[in-house]
Each structure stands twice: as C-alpha cells, then as structure tokens.
Amino acid sequence: MVMDKGLSIREAEDMLSVGVEYIDLVKLGFGTSYLTPHLKEKIALYQSAGLGVYLGGTLLEAFIIRNQLDNYLALLDTYNLNHVEVSDGSIDLEHDEKCAIISRLAKRCTVLSEVGSKDATKELAPYKWIKLMQTEIDAGASKVIAEARESGTVGIYREKGEVREGLIDEILTKIPMEKIIWEAPMKSQQVWFIKLLGANVNLGNIPTNEVIALETLRIGLRGDTFHHFLP
C-alpha cells in the first residue's frame, strides 16, 4: 500500500509508469484528498490501472466527529470509491460504534480498518491489539492495518522507529498474517518484516518514490536482504 500525500496527476502517472505492477493499494493520506485538485481524475487513473484507492482514515474521522457519516457515504458515491479505511487514531470512538460503521460500510465497499492510536502516549497491550483486530475482522474488515503513522514512530513501533517485536509475535499467534497490513514507512521496518514473514508480507505507508526500492528488498537485490534469500 502506497501513501499518496498529494501527488499531481502527472506525478501519479510517473509513479505508475515504473511501479504499477508492485502496488496493490493507494491511500490518499490523511485529509489530503480534501485539498487535492482534479481528485476525480486521479482516482480514476489509479482505478484504471487496477489498483484499489481509498481516502485516508483521518478524513472519515473528521466526518464522524461532526456526525456526518451519511455525507461521507455520499462522498464515496461521488468519487466511485469501492475501498474505504475506517480508523479512530485521532478521535475517541467507542469500539462498538467503530465496528457498526465497519459493518455498514462492508455492505458496499472493501473495508480496511486501522488499529492503534496516533498518540504515542497511548500504548495498547498485545491482548488489546489482538481483540480489536479480531473484532474488526469479524465486523467485516477485509484487512486490518497496524498503525504506525507516516512517520513509523507510534503504534507497532517505538519512538525511534524500532519494531515492538514482542507485540508483533503475540499478534501473529492469533491473527493470520494475510489479514494484516503492517505500516512500514522506514527501510529498517520493511527489512524486519520481510525477514520475519517473507517476500510477500503486506506492507503499507510506502512512500511513492520507494516502490522499486522496496521491491529490491523483497527479492534480495539490496544489501539489507541480499544474503537472506541465498540458498
């Protein structure tokens, strides 16, 4: 999953020209879609390339906190979006209400639900991560996204970007790896997950100019994983 933080259509075309075969999803990060010109054309460009595209979860949170969920649903129709992210990283949202929103949206879209807070002071215990992830999958989420922000310094990581290894190990005892997208904007984080879970691990929040570089990590053509893939 690549994070588009406001690319122009020309920049999006350039990204696709070199990386489209390695991308599955494009997230129009946080609330950037609200300010991006020619948004409908850019979404259509990504969709015509066979990619899932969705608006950042923070935008949905901005609608939820204003009691405007119906307006958000209308927005999905306006832009012909069939993927949606449900998150609560910036607002306090009862989990039952979040799951109800997931269930409602799952009837019309592929739902990606994000677990974890953007507030570095709110560190969830492993059992809580597992419970939240499983409940949201049960509610209809196609995949759950493990929060890290674009900085890679919260959620599943410590403040300097180090992986919370024990947390990841515990999550994987209960939640299937194919159901999780691990936000991993830093190279060191990408390397860690590739070595742990293999070349096809689901990674997210990849910078738009790092798509090819990440692919070299996945196939052992960069020093960080060169020896990992040798017989």
Phi, psi and omega in degrees: 000123181261141176259114175268115183257024177126030178299146169286167178300319179297318178295322177296319177298319179297317179299314181295328183296335180248339189235003190302324184287350181254001184250139175251319186226146172237123175259127173276093198308144180037245181252020185297331182299332180295332185253354186280122177289155178055040185298316182299319179294322181290318177300316179297323178299311179296317182293324179293339176273003178085017183259146169283136180227140182209161180275146180302146183299333180298326178295316176300320179299324178296326176286317183299314185293342177260009181057044183236038182300321179298324177295324178294320178298322176295324178297318178300320179292319181301321184258010176054046182266130178243013170234146180212143176254132176247122182220167174217036184286341183244352181233160173270113184229124177304137186295326176299322179292319177300315180294326177295321177294317177302313181298319180295314182289329182296342178285346184229344185220166166278118185261132171246118182253138183258132180246134179117156183259151173279352179273115184297341181278348180260094183255113182281142174290152181307318182298329180288318175304313183297314181298315181296315181299312183294319180296322181287326173296316179298330180284344177130002179292131177291318176216155172251143181255125178276114188298138173212352189065174178290341181279336183069035185230015177223181174066249182279002179235159173275177191295339177258010175096001179288141181290137172278084191300316180298322178299312181298315180302317181291318178303317185288349174286341185237328185252124180300137184300329182289348179269356187243135167254119181268116175293125186212073183288337182269146179301317182299325179289319177299315179300316183300314182289323178297317179292327181282315192242000174100172188297333186259017178301142180283116180240144182228173184059037177281128178300147185297335180264012181243011184297311181292320180299319177296320180298325177296325176296321183293335184244012174076030178249031173217146189308326184298329180237009185306308184280340182298327185260004176283150178301000000 
